[in-house]
XYZ file of C-alpha atoms in Angstrom:
653
model
C 0.000 0.000 0.000
C 2.772 2.447 0.936
C 5.480 0.883 -1.277
C 7.636 -0.343 1.580
C 9.657 -3.503 1.000
C 11.873 -5.392 3.428
C 15.278 -6.355 2.083
C 18.213 -8.111 3.711
C 21.951 -8.560 3.259
C 23.022 -11.907 4.679
C 26.485 -12.972 5.844
C 26.172 -16.655 6.763
C 28.823 -18.728 8.447
C 30.876 -20.514 5.807
C 33.778 -22.841 5.115
C 36.022 -22.289 2.125
C 35.107 -24.798 -0.645
C 32.549 -26.666 1.528
C 29.515 -26.062 -0.690
C 27.059 -28.271 1.210
C 27.880 -26.584 4.516
C 27.687 -23.141 2.950
C 24.263 -23.757 1.424
C 23.001 -25.142 4.737
C 24.054 -21.874 6.370
C 22.452 -19.850 3.599
C 19.190 -21.722 4.075
C 19.292 -20.902 7.778
C 19.570 -17.240 6.844
C 16.602 -17.540 4.497
C 14.546 -19.060 7.317
C 15.657 -16.281 9.674
C 14.748 -13.728 7.023
C 11.323 -15.318 6.615
C 10.652 -14.862 10.330
C 11.511 -11.192 9.909
C 9.168 -10.744 6.951
C 11.923 -10.167 4.367
C 10.865 -9.797 0.716
C 14.325 -10.007 -0.866
C 17.584 -11.432 0.484
C 21.072 -11.046 -0.985
C 24.175 -13.098 -0.176
C 27.842 -12.187 -0.745
C 29.899 -12.792 -3.853
C 30.619 -16.505 -4.517
C 28.637 -17.369 -1.388
C 28.145 -21.020 -2.400
C 31.896 -21.758 -2.497
C 33.520 -18.856 -0.684
C 35.545 -16.139 -2.409
C 39.031 -17.303 -1.360
C 39.133 -20.730 -3.024
C 42.067 -19.716 -5.232
C 43.056 -22.337 -7.801
C 40.381 -24.664 -6.461
C 38.066 -22.711 -8.770
C 39.729 -24.636 -11.605
C 38.798 -27.996 -10.069
C 35.790 -29.655 -11.690
C 34.868 -31.256 -8.377
C 34.271 -27.859 -6.790
C 32.372 -26.516 -9.809
C 30.153 -29.609 -10.031
C 29.350 -29.550 -6.330
C 28.712 -25.821 -6.546
C 26.006 -26.336 -9.185
C 24.533 -29.237 -7.240
C 24.259 -27.216 -4.034
C 23.009 -24.125 -5.864
C 20.210 -26.283 -7.300
C 19.380 -27.533 -3.796
C 19.273 -23.958 -2.524
C 16.930 -22.808 -5.300
C 14.619 -25.799 -4.915
C 14.511 -25.572 -1.110
C 13.598 -21.866 -1.194
C 10.673 -22.572 -3.539
C 8.340 -22.538 -0.539
C 9.384 -19.029 0.496
C 7.669 -15.875 -0.765
C 11.077 -14.253 -1.079
C 13.402 -13.307 -3.915
C 16.844 -14.836 -3.263
C 20.060 -13.592 -4.875
C 23.301 -15.474 -4.285
C 26.804 -15.806 -5.745
C 28.590 -18.765 -7.282
C 31.180 -19.710 -9.930
C 29.565 -20.941 -13.140
C 31.225 -22.628 -16.102
C 29.704 -21.680 -19.468
C 31.118 -22.775 -22.836
C 34.531 -23.627 -21.382
C 34.895 -20.351 -19.516
C 34.354 -19.655 -15.826
C 32.271 -16.719 -14.647
C 31.609 -15.068 -11.300
C 27.815 -14.752 -11.213
C 24.817 -13.654 -9.155
C 21.786 -15.934 -9.444
C 18.296 -14.498 -8.938
C 15.533 -16.944 -8.032
C 11.972 -16.838 -6.734
C 9.841 -19.797 -5.659
C 12.179 -22.361 -7.207
C 12.512 -20.611 -10.573
C 15.756 -18.944 -11.692
C 14.866 -15.707 -13.459
C 18.337 -14.509 -14.389
C 22.070 -14.813 -13.886
C 24.086 -11.596 -13.646
C 27.738 -11.930 -14.661
C 30.551 -9.864 -13.145
C 31.960 -7.373 -15.621
C 35.068 -5.879 -14.058
C 37.594 -8.363 -12.641
C 40.245 -6.875 -10.357
C 43.737 -8.022 -11.199
C 45.960 -5.751 -9.148
C 47.521 -5.707 -5.674
C 45.940 -8.531 -3.679
C 43.458 -9.424 -6.450
C 44.028 -11.756 -9.373
C 40.537 -12.810 -10.442
C 41.436 -12.977 -14.135
C 43.495 -16.044 -13.255
C 40.197 -17.949 -12.974
C 37.277 -15.889 -14.241
C 36.201 -14.313 -17.504
C 34.327 -11.043 -17.815
C 30.724 -10.622 -18.898
C 32.173 -8.927 -21.987
C 33.492 -12.332 -23.088
C 30.142 -14.151 -22.990
C 29.299 -15.971 -26.222
C 25.629 -16.427 -25.285
C 22.919 -14.441 -23.569
C 21.225 -17.403 -21.882
C 21.703 -20.878 -20.518
C 19.204 -23.678 -19.988
C 17.931 -24.319 -16.485
C 19.055 -27.944 -16.748
C 22.662 -26.761 -17.052
C 22.465 -25.371 -13.558
C 19.677 -27.270 -11.846
C 20.371 -30.664 -13.373
C 17.353 -32.793 -14.162
C 14.211 -30.658 -14.173
C 10.692 -31.480 -15.208
C 10.360 -28.377 -17.340
C 13.517 -26.932 -18.862
C 13.616 -23.222 -19.663
C 15.989 -20.474 -20.745
C 17.715 -18.405 -18.054
C 18.779 -14.895 -19.189
C 22.504 -14.336 -18.751
C 24.597 -11.163 -18.799
C 25.401 -7.888 -17.074
C 22.331 -6.099 -18.456
C 19.462 -7.704 -16.562
C 16.697 -5.755 -14.824
C 14.126 -7.599 -12.750
C 10.581 -6.239 -12.610
C 8.373 -7.139 -9.683
C 4.834 -6.052 -10.742
C 3.315 -3.313 -8.572
C 6.463 -3.439 -6.425
C 9.852 -2.350 -7.741
C 12.633 -3.015 -10.244
C 16.119 -4.112 -9.315
C 19.443 -5.014 -10.832
C 22.613 -6.647 -9.517
C 26.320 -6.046 -9.918
C 29.275 -7.779 -8.318
C 31.936 -6.188 -6.101
C 34.517 -4.489 -8.366
C 31.727 -3.401 -10.721
C 30.921 -0.696 -8.174
C 34.507 0.634 -8.349
C 34.348 1.189 -12.116
C 34.031 4.767 -13.485
C 30.804 3.723 -15.214
C 29.424 0.679 -13.379
C 26.732 -1.632 -14.789
C 24.378 -0.236 -12.143
C 24.385 3.141 -13.913
C 22.650 1.638 -16.928
C 20.373 -0.452 -14.729
C 19.228 2.635 -12.821
C 18.744 4.674 -15.998
C 16.587 1.841 -17.328
C 14.325 1.822 -14.282
C 16.028 -0.175 -11.512
C 15.183 1.475 -8.182
C 17.183 -1.036 -6.147
C 20.755 -2.111 -6.891
C 22.250 -5.178 -5.230
C 25.990 -5.665 -4.870
C 27.311 -9.121 -4.038
C 30.807 -8.432 -2.778
C 33.903 -9.937 -1.189
C 35.770 -6.765 -0.407
C 38.565 -7.427 2.061
C 39.393 -5.061 4.890
C 42.394 -2.755 5.076
C 42.839 0.423 7.093
C 40.460 3.083 5.806
C 38.755 0.814 3.297
C 35.486 0.583 5.214
C 35.060 4.350 5.103
C 35.911 4.338 1.408
C 33.226 1.707 0.724
C 30.716 3.763 2.681
C 31.473 6.813 0.547
C 31.166 4.782 -2.639
C 27.794 3.323 -1.684
C 26.408 6.648 -0.458
C 27.586 8.441 -3.586
C 26.196 5.775 -5.866
C 22.798 5.682 -4.178
C 22.713 9.481 -4.462
C 23.783 9.906 -8.078
C 21.669 6.974 -9.314
C 18.713 8.025 -7.132
C 18.346 4.465 -5.935
C 18.536 2.190 -2.937
C 21.847 0.352 -2.843
C 22.292 -2.920 -0.938
C 25.862 -4.064 -0.358
C 26.539 -7.567 1.015
C 30.164 -8.586 1.558
C 31.929 -11.812 2.500
C 32.438 -12.523 6.191
C 35.260 -13.382 8.554
C 35.366 -17.101 7.793
C 36.935 -16.557 4.391
C 40.563 -17.672 4.244
C 42.935 -15.415 6.170
C 46.047 -16.689 4.381
C 46.646 -13.225 2.961
C 43.470 -11.195 3.576
C 40.823 -10.532 6.190
C 37.116 -9.924 5.632
C 34.532 -8.408 7.954
C 31.203 -9.029 6.279
C 30.602 -5.305 5.699
C 26.948 -4.818 4.781
C 25.081 -1.624 3.954
C 21.616 -0.586 2.836
C 21.632 2.991 1.603
C 18.641 4.928 0.231
C 19.218 8.103 -1.761
C 22.465 8.801 0.078
C 21.036 8.054 3.515
C 22.378 4.992 5.320
C 19.361 2.989 6.491
C 21.346 0.139 8.005
C 24.976 -0.900 8.381
C 26.663 -3.575 10.452
C 29.446 -2.905 12.929
C 33.188 -2.792 12.318
C 33.729 -6.064 14.143
C 34.317 -9.005 11.799
C 31.094 -10.976 11.684
C 29.443 -14.071 10.321
C 25.914 -15.290 10.861
C 24.677 -11.793 10.287
C 21.450 -10.542 8.740
C 21.138 -6.831 7.989
C 17.496 -5.928 7.436
C 15.831 -2.666 6.437
C 12.536 -1.425 5.035
C 13.051 0.581 1.869
C 10.637 3.211 0.541
C 10.387 2.842 -3.225
C 8.019 5.784 -3.500
C 10.753 8.001 -2.070
C 13.097 6.945 -4.893
C 10.371 7.422 -7.489
C 9.596 10.905 -6.159
C 13.228 11.984 -6.488
C 13.418 10.652 -10.023
C 10.132 12.279 -11.005
C 11.414 15.654 -9.848
C 15.038 15.199 -10.924
C 14.998 16.100 -14.596
C 18.791 15.747 -14.789
C 18.349 12.054 -14.003
C 15.767 11.758 -16.787
C 17.924 13.696 -19.239
C 20.902 11.474 -18.446
C 18.787 8.362 -18.960
C 17.610 9.758 -22.288
C 21.160 10.582 -23.367
C 23.075 7.518 -22.197
C 20.469 4.948 -21.205
C 20.339 3.416 -24.677
C 24.123 2.881 -24.770
C 23.573 -0.568 -23.266
C 20.635 -2.697 -24.330
C 18.967 -3.770 -21.082
C 16.861 -6.911 -20.777
C 13.677 -6.651 -18.759
C 12.738 -9.743 -16.752
C 9.383 -10.196 -15.055
C 9.226 -11.908 -11.662
C 5.538 -12.519 -10.833
C 5.620 -11.997 -7.071
C 2.562 -12.528 -4.885
C 0.077 -9.796 -3.953
C 1.346 -10.006 -0.357
C 4.832 -9.011 -1.475
C 5.180 -5.879 0.659
C 6.312 -4.688 4.084
C 4.547 -2.543 6.657
C 7.564 -0.261 6.936
C 7.793 -0.758 10.683
C 11.591 -1.041 10.607
C 11.904 2.515 9.347
C 12.302 5.154 12.017
C 10.095 8.203 11.471
C 11.538 11.459 12.804
C 8.729 13.701 14.106
C 11.036 16.645 13.339
C 12.157 15.992 9.742
C 13.710 19.446 9.428
C 15.794 19.000 12.589
C 18.609 16.456 13.128
C 18.075 14.356 16.238
C 21.418 14.546 18.020
C 22.655 17.786 19.561
C 25.997 17.962 17.758
C 24.516 17.542 14.275
C 21.643 19.871 15.085
C 23.953 22.643 16.201
C 26.107 22.273 13.101
C 23.036 22.303 10.858
C 21.669 25.396 12.566
C 24.965 27.247 12.318
C 25.328 26.319 8.653
C 21.863 27.749 8.012
C 22.647 30.847 10.096
C 25.681 31.600 7.942
C 23.697 30.990 4.763
C 21.136 33.549 5.927
C 23.954 35.980 6.682
C 25.491 35.408 3.245
C 22.209 36.119 1.477
C 21.493 39.257 3.468
C 25.057 40.546 3.078
C 24.761 40.391 -0.710
C 21.461 42.288 -0.620
C 22.888 44.921 1.725
C 25.940 45.406 -0.474
C 23.720 46.910 -3.169
C 21.156 48.594 -0.914
C 23.274 50.910 1.235
C 23.909 48.774 4.316
C 20.988 49.899 6.494
C 18.121 47.762 7.774
C 14.851 48.075 9.638
C 13.205 45.170 11.485
C 9.978 45.040 13.443
C 10.829 43.489 16.814
C 7.963 41.815 18.645
C 9.798 39.802 21.278
C 8.814 36.588 19.462
C 11.127 33.977 17.966
C 10.777 34.843 14.276
C 11.690 38.508 14.641
C 14.448 37.530 17.065
C 16.074 35.216 14.523
C 15.858 37.909 11.836
C 17.412 40.391 14.235
C 20.290 38.041 15.091
C 20.983 37.361 11.420
C 20.940 41.084 10.624
C 23.216 41.979 13.534
C 25.759 39.306 12.619
C 25.612 40.370 8.957
C 26.691 43.879 9.923
C 29.590 42.392 11.905
C 30.641 40.361 8.890
C 30.517 43.424 6.641
C 32.404 45.598 9.093
C 29.464 47.979 9.468
C 28.287 49.543 12.745
C 25.522 47.768 14.655
C 23.581 51.043 14.640
C 22.959 50.564 10.896
C 20.247 48.182 12.089
C 17.127 49.837 13.487
C 14.788 47.696 15.535
C 11.291 49.088 15.909
C 8.944 47.866 18.600
C 5.319 48.821 17.986
C 3.158 48.207 21.060
C -0.510 47.637 20.282
C -3.609 46.187 21.928
C -2.188 42.661 22.345
C 1.339 43.499 23.442
C 2.270 41.962 26.785
C 4.828 43.356 29.167
C 6.939 40.219 28.765
C 7.362 40.511 25.000
C 7.678 44.300 25.151
C 10.496 44.171 27.707
C 12.204 41.302 25.877
C 12.184 43.225 22.598
C 13.749 46.277 24.244
C 16.339 44.253 26.150
C 17.338 42.287 23.069
C 17.845 45.392 20.959
C 19.804 47.135 23.704
C 22.134 44.174 24.315
C 22.800 43.898 20.587
C 23.777 47.546 20.471
C 21.500 48.426 17.568
C 19.384 51.546 17.078
C 16.209 51.247 19.150
C 12.958 52.863 18.080
C 9.557 52.627 19.788
C 6.492 53.634 17.802
C 3.143 52.794 19.480
C 0.395 52.140 16.924
C -2.746 52.123 19.089
C -3.841 55.651 18.200
C -3.215 55.158 14.481
C -5.284 51.959 14.542
C -8.117 53.599 16.472
C -8.246 56.349 13.852
C -8.256 53.796 11.062
C -11.047 51.790 12.702
C -13.097 54.958 12.777
C -12.220 55.767 9.162
C -13.463 52.412 7.880
C -16.381 52.246 10.322
C -15.216 49.228 12.297
C -16.447 48.701 15.865
C -13.365 48.105 18.047
C -15.373 45.805 20.278
C -15.585 43.325 17.414
C -12.312 41.431 17.695
C -12.397 39.879 14.236
C -9.974 39.516 11.347
C -10.394 43.185 10.454
C -9.466 44.173 14.003
C -6.301 42.093 13.745
C -5.268 42.927 10.198
C -5.524 46.677 10.740
C -2.782 46.336 13.347
C -0.657 44.055 11.164
C -0.836 46.428 8.209
C -0.175 49.467 10.365
C 3.008 47.841 11.643
C 4.178 47.148 8.095
C 3.343 50.686 6.999
C 5.447 52.055 9.851
C 8.364 49.815 8.946
C 8.228 50.637 5.240
C 7.862 54.372 5.766
C 10.596 54.559 8.368
C 12.895 52.568 6.092
C 12.222 55.137 3.354
C 13.013 57.907 5.803
C 16.493 56.577 6.692
C 17.379 54.895 3.381
C 17.109 51.330 4.645
C 15.480 48.062 3.632
C 12.861 46.233 5.663
C 14.041 42.746 6.624
C 11.162 40.289 6.919
C 10.526 37.994 9.849
C 8.003 35.475 8.461
C 9.035 31.820 8.303
C 8.400 28.841 6.012
C 5.621 27.353 8.152
C 3.671 30.618 8.176
C 3.998 30.821 4.398
C 2.751 27.242 4.016
C -0.330 27.946 6.106
C -0.749 31.524 4.930
C -0.612 32.546 8.595
C 0.363 36.092 7.729
C -1.548 39.195 6.711
C -1.489 39.956 2.994
C 0.540 43.093 2.332
C 1.524 43.262 5.998
C 3.925 40.825 7.693
C 3.789 38.896 4.403
C 5.804 41.712 2.816
C 9.376 43.014 3.145
C 12.383 43.817 0.966
C 14.154 40.589 1.961
C 12.879 37.619 3.963
C 15.761 35.959 5.782
C 13.519 33.311 7.377
C 11.639 32.430 4.194
C 12.810 28.795 4.140
C 13.193 28.222 7.892
C 10.343 26.098 9.335
C 8.831 27.196 12.635
C 10.078 24.124 14.510
C 13.642 24.956 13.478
C 13.520 28.635 14.480
C 13.701 27.760 18.174
C 16.719 25.503 17.612
C 18.389 28.189 15.524
C 18.193 30.660 18.403
C 19.250 27.959 20.878
C 22.316 27.220 18.748
C 23.249 30.898 18.680
C 23.088 30.809 22.485
C 25.172 27.615 22.674
C 27.829 29.089 20.387
C 27.912 32.253 22.533
C 27.710 34.533 19.505
C 25.888 37.289 21.409
C 26.924 36.704 25.045
C 25.248 39.877 26.335
C 21.904 38.683 24.955
C 21.952 35.142 26.342
C 19.413 35.552 29.142
C 16.833 37.429 27.097
C 17.204 34.929 24.233
C 16.477 32.085 26.634
C 13.258 33.777 27.720
C 12.228 34.507 24.133
C 12.412 30.857 23.070
C 10.303 30.059 26.140
C 7.528 32.469 25.110
C 4.311 31.099 23.514
C 3.963 31.715 19.762
C 1.494 34.574 19.207
C 0.817 37.461 16.784
C -0.293 39.482 19.866
C -3.182 41.186 18.096
C -5.815 40.455 20.763
C -5.696 42.005 24.265
C -3.939 39.967 27.017
C -5.859 38.530 29.976
C -6.373 40.337 33.278
C -2.956 39.141 34.447
C -1.174 40.495 31.372
C -0.559 37.066 29.844
C -0.807 36.176 26.165
C -4.326 35.069 25.223
C -3.924 34.639 21.477
C -1.797 31.552 20.955
C -1.245 30.734 17.298
C -1.235 26.963 17.735
C -4.688 27.083 19.347
C -5.993 28.395 16.027
C -3.989 26.635 13.334
C -2.750 23.614 15.243
C 0.671 22.440 16.431
C 3.485 23.606 14.187
C 5.302 20.337 14.850
C 2.482 18.588 12.946
C 2.270 21.169 10.174
C 6.013 21.071 9.578
C 5.810 17.287 9.405
C 2.991 17.482 6.824
C 4.819 20.183 4.875
C 8.024 18.186 4.628
C 6.417 15.084 3.137
C 4.065 17.019 0.854
C 6.877 19.121 -0.581
C 9.878 16.796 -0.439
C 8.321 13.590 -1.788
C 4.773 14.424 -2.881
C 3.316 11.680 -0.698
C -0.425 11.096 -0.581
C -2.448 12.226 2.463
C -2.945 8.556 3.319
C 0.779 7.836 3.479
C 1.550 11.046 5.398
C -1.199 10.158 7.875
C 0.333 6.700 8.305
C 3.766 8.219 8.950
C 2.393 10.845 11.329
C 0.601 8.233 13.435
C 3.893 6.431 13.877
C 5.960 9.559 14.469
C 3.586 11.032 17.059
C 2.374 7.853 18.756
C 1.616 8.653 22.386
C 1.660 12.398 21.670
C -1.274 12.968 19.297
C -4.061 10.502 18.570
C -5.231 9.725 15.044
C -8.262 12.014 15.276
C -6.118 14.989 16.289
C -3.605 14.351 13.526
C -6.384 14.075 10.955
C -8.051 17.259 12.187
C -4.913 19.321 11.660
C -4.096 17.579 8.378
C -7.395 18.855 7.015
C -6.511 22.313 8.253
C -3.100 22.084 6.605
C -4.387 21.088 3.167
C -7.213 23.642 3.191
C -4.904 26.486 4.114
C -2.023 25.310 1.916
C -4.204 25.519 -1.191
C -6.280 28.573 -0.242
C -3.283 30.724 0.733
C -1.135 30.228 -2.365
C -1.799 33.812 -3.482
C 0.330 35.054 -0.584
C 3.254 32.922 -1.689
C 2.896 33.984 -5.324
C 4.110 37.479 -4.433
C 6.391 36.762 -1.488
C 9.619 38.796 -1.216
C 13.100 37.523 -2.042
C 14.714 35.210 0.475
C 17.541 32.705 0.327
C 16.772 28.973 0.113
C 18.617 27.004 2.803
C 17.057 23.507 2.757
C 15.417 20.942 0.506
C 11.960 22.482 1.017
C 11.216 25.978 -0.216
C 8.002 27.747 -1.271
C 9.430 30.543 -3.374
C 7.417 31.034 -6.592
C 10.698 31.860 -8.320
C 12.303 28.596 -7.260
C 10.835 25.394 -5.924
C 7.085 25.955 -5.937
C 4.826 27.124 -8.736
C 1.149 26.589 -8.087
C -1.970 28.378 -9.362
C -3.713 30.325 -6.621
C -7.086 28.912 -7.618
C -6.151 25.200 -7.660
C -8.728 22.877 -6.105
C -7.973 20.907 -2.955
C -10.909 18.525 -3.409
C -9.104 15.296 -4.335
C -6.806 15.652 -1.317
C -9.751 16.391 0.972
C -11.651 13.383 -0.352
C -8.724 11.163 0.614
C -8.741 12.684 4.080
C -12.476 12.085 4.415
C -11.941 8.421 3.546
C -9.365 8.222 6.319
C -11.889 9.708 8.721
C -14.434 7.064 7.732
């Protein structure tokens, strides 16, 4: 339903050249994988015999027993609803090949042949094996491998095989050194539709080699926009000259889903749930990938092989962790680095704008987190440019909803930063405007609120004109997604430094500035600001002077909206899949009904408020999600939300 599939890299115990023992161990791994709900399992290179047999590969006894035990393995796994891929030596037309056999329910669907044979340093594979380039045929008969069979059939053979699993995914296989090649076979497999690449390997360990393999696999899964499974030979290979650790990896679009430890291991099963829809979304959006496939994809004629898997061939995705904060790294060290990287990107963007606009700025300072982050970015930008802090004017504009806490925090922050401080109350101007348009001030509606928001923006714009400055915006990505801003008010500025910063990240950005001690004099007030409830402060406070108007009471928790936004924008997932992910991510925090309620709010507002994004000011993109109409997001303002809402209604039913 959600295009999750469970795959495994297996490193069974083994004995060099003991084919019966090795297949017994492989079958144990298949049984273990079955208990874990695995859909596809991959074994290392030459797993039936072991990689380090040396000149024993030229002994007919070993080759005959290898075929016999491979046949037993295929026939024994016929009862499993699992694709099995394993390695073996195979003699074809008086030449020996290093191959990967793909079977499902007792039927061999293809045999992939290794293309690039290492013959340097510790490797001398050409002593025994021939390359796929030397094949004189593109198939063999099943009887040649399985022996006596009731129904003989052709088995496709080569380095150009792609396996199609209907309504599931496509995959291809390559063998060890193939990955190291400048243009590996997997490149053509991916360009021809393979979303999963398997690598059956026997890469030995030397100092630094593990890290090098990791980089290779990550890079390949990124550039090919695929999931890459790497299964390598384990510690029971011969240690006459080399040592192996059974290094296994499952990497999806550059992200490592699973990897075993550095300790040499056997009897190991690395399992992960892969998200094929995630790969498909990247390819759908990545036109460079499509252009490359169109340019070079036909250079190698690929053969498409159908494997008719069962309807139950799918995983529930439960092995995948779901981060409730997809914009924010989980651990403190990575989070701080990410936040500081973003901070400096904001500074870089603003510095360029200032360099052509005279070097002066005006910011409306409310005492809330968004305006605080903008203020910190602006202040640090002036430092970077060698300009005085007083080139930045912060204007606080007390109105009917301003509390003493936010008012004092805004003043303290500006004073500790050493910028120019300006206070311009707007109550009287708003009262006059209410009278001019005939609005009863006792009616605390959207007009009551928007008059204040637009008056604040008018003050900022006019004062900026007066001193030859630009207005730096404070609105963030989450507000733009929901349209939680007043058109031609806080929606507008000359440059929006927070335009691609989600609300849930703003707090961590300020916290990171505190941790890095960038503005030591402002530390205490910054701590209080990130502790203040999110509010536009347009409605009067309660009798105790506390904030009454809390944004999340109206639009819902930003942690949910940012979660929805990420998966809508980054991968284009359906409401059903996002709902499924959200239930897992927020289990024990929000129930399904609450999540669904705010999902409906998100989709309604996301579509209805596009007109505000269509004319949003300039602002630098810092992450993978951005709503700029000049960059990542072009959407008609009158698009209908009905098909998304119908899906949500079905979920409610």
